[in-house]
Amino acid sequence: MSEVITDTAAPKKRMLSGIQPSGDLHLGNYLGAIRNWGARSDTYECFYFMADLHTITVRQNPADLRRRTLEQLAQYIACGLDPEKNTLFIQSHVHQHAELGWVLNCYTMFGELSRMTQFKDKSAKHAENVNGGLFTYPSLMAADILLYQPDLVPVGHDQKQHCELTRDVAKRFNGIYGDVFKIPEPYIPETGARIMSLNAPDTKMSKSIPEGCVFLMEKPEDIQRKFKRAITDSDTENCVRFDPENKPGVANLMSIYSAVTGKTYAQIEEEFAGCGYGKFKPVVGDAVIEHLRPIREEASRLMKDKAYLESVYRSGAEKASFVAEKTLRKVYKKVGFVAR
Ligand code: TRP
């Protein structure tokens, strides 16, 4: 087990992030986020969670949500997040998230929440279920972050606005009560880490377009089919050259290939000089299949070891709760609640 976190331990910088178990994890989650998280645990004290509280803002099938939450944990571990070095937990197991979420709701303005583009998008998409949770989701996300006083919060581009709101709410609260929250820095990886849909290279890879999305647990033949059908570009050049502006489809395949093989764009251009896209695409597919194979196998193995997964999420929740409780207690005191 990793060392107990105490007040006297030399403070490592802290990092936190979460992914909603609303769909199966895919190559974009892995290359854009999870893989880079793993590399941080030597310099940062890292907290990563399954954001299940957020997931029910959209109606879920309960059995699927449970399976995906556990599978996400198994996949985090299989992707290299060592539970001995990272605190991995399920959001709903750490009650302080919901509690601080409520308090922060009272310090977040209706107007601020109304301006969130994700709320506008999701309420248009789920017009039959525009619930209060969907609206106040950013206050819960602010709570997720501020509870841990992190230095760094790696997120995707689509979460930038929520991170800015978190900073505003934290500053507002600190302005009234003194320094309670550390003002967190969002860390948005540069565009190279942004994996686009295989069949719509102008949109982010996402589960909502399954044909353009490679899931971590997907069968090799399905992955290969998706790569063979990947959209390349309508130019007549038919040449593997890195030009994201004019050849976004090829550039996306090149950045995927580069990410899984470690080859540079120049090396890739050289490797495929004189070959058309037809030769390039299945090679990328094979490289991705081989890269994902050990992850898929390890995650499947872990899914059969429920006792192990349980020990990981239990000890994760305990560690997370210890840190979160300190912040929550301070907040409760500041706002005037009688101590328990
Ligand atoms: N809202 C994030 C998403 O949909 C997930 C998330 C919830 C999160 N709470 C967080 C990410 C706190 C970083 C920090 O992708």
PDB file of C-alpha atoms and ligand atoms in Angstrom, residues 16-20 49 51 54 91 97 118 122 137 140-142 144-145 153-156 158-159 162-163 204, ligand 1:
ATOM      1  CA  LEU A  16      -7.191  15.007 -10.194  1.00  0.00           C
ATOM      2  CA  SER A  17      -9.428  13.989 -13.046  1.00  0.00           C
ATOM      3  CA  GLY A  18     -12.478  11.906 -13.802  1.00  0.00           C
ATOM      4  CA  ILE A  19     -14.345  10.323 -16.674  1.00  0.00           C
ATOM      5  CA  GLN A  20     -18.049   9.596 -16.737  1.00  0.00           C
ATOM      6  CA  PHE A  49     -12.394   8.662 -10.385  1.00  0.00           C
ATOM      7  CA  ALA A  51     -17.847  10.164 -12.297  1.00  0.00           C
ATOM      8  CA  HIS A  54     -22.576  12.943 -13.169  1.00  0.00           C
ATOM      9  CA  GLN A  91     -17.380   9.197  -7.087  1.00  0.00           C
ATOM     10  CA  HIS A  97     -18.778  15.191  -3.458  1.00  0.00           C
ATOM     11  CA  GLN A 118     -22.539  21.630 -22.532  1.00  0.00           C
ATOM     12  CA  LYS A 122     -27.208  18.209 -23.728  1.00  0.00           C
ATOM     13  CA  TYR A 137     -23.718  19.594 -13.050  1.00  0.00           C
ATOM     14  CA  LEU A 140     -20.850  19.220  -8.689  1.00  0.00           C
ATOM     15  CA  MET A 141     -17.822  19.212 -10.953  1.00  0.00           C
ATOM     16  CA  ALA A 142     -16.467  22.214  -9.045  1.00  0.00           C
ATOM     17  CA  ASP A 144     -15.152  17.196  -7.354  1.00  0.00           C
ATOM     18  CA  ILE A 145     -12.176  19.393  -8.016  1.00  0.00           C
ATOM     19  CA  VAL A 153      -6.743  19.215 -13.458  1.00  0.00           C
ATOM     20  CA  PRO A 154      -6.197  17.543 -16.834  1.00  0.00           C
ATOM     21  CA  VAL A 155      -9.365  17.766 -18.920  1.00  0.00           C
ATOM     22  CA  GLY A 156     -10.480  17.677 -22.505  1.00  0.00           C
ATOM     23  CA  ASP A 158     -14.927  20.465 -23.877  1.00  0.00           C
ATOM     24  CA  GLN A 159     -14.454  20.890 -20.112  1.00  0.00           C
ATOM     25  CA  HIS A 162     -16.568  24.089 -16.500  1.00  0.00           C
ATOM     26  CA  CYS A 163     -13.033  24.552 -15.189  1.00  0.00           C
ATOM     27  CA  LYS A 204     -13.736  14.465 -31.639  1.00  0.00           C
TER      28      LYS A 204
HETATM   29  N1  TRP B   1     -17.302  16.536 -16.638  1.00  0.00           N
HETATM   30  C1  TRP B   1     -16.225  15.685 -17.024  1.00  0.00           C
HETATM   31  C2  TRP B   1     -16.529  15.084 -18.391  1.00  0.00           C
HETATM   32  O1  TRP B   1     -17.678  14.909 -18.733  1.00  0.00           O
HETATM   33  C3  TRP B   1     -16.001  14.584 -16.034  1.00  0.00           C
HETATM   34  C4  TRP B   1     -15.679  15.152 -14.710  1.00  0.00           C
HETATM   35  C5  TRP B   1     -16.523  15.239 -13.653  1.00  0.00           C
HETATM   36  C6  TRP B   1     -14.443  15.729 -14.309  1.00  0.00           C
HETATM   37  N2  TRP B   1     -15.902  15.832 -12.608  1.00  0.00           N
HETATM   38  C7  TRP B   1     -14.629  16.137 -12.974  1.00  0.00           C
HETATM   39  C8  TRP B   1     -13.221  15.928 -14.945  1.00  0.00           C
HETATM   40  C9  TRP B   1     -13.596  16.754 -12.264  1.00  0.00           C
HETATM   41  C10 TRP B   1     -12.186  16.555 -14.235  1.00  0.00           C
HETATM   42  C11 TRP B   1     -12.385  16.968 -12.893  1.00  0.00           C
HETATM   43  O2  TRP B   1     -15.610  14.771 -19.109  1.00  0.00           O
END
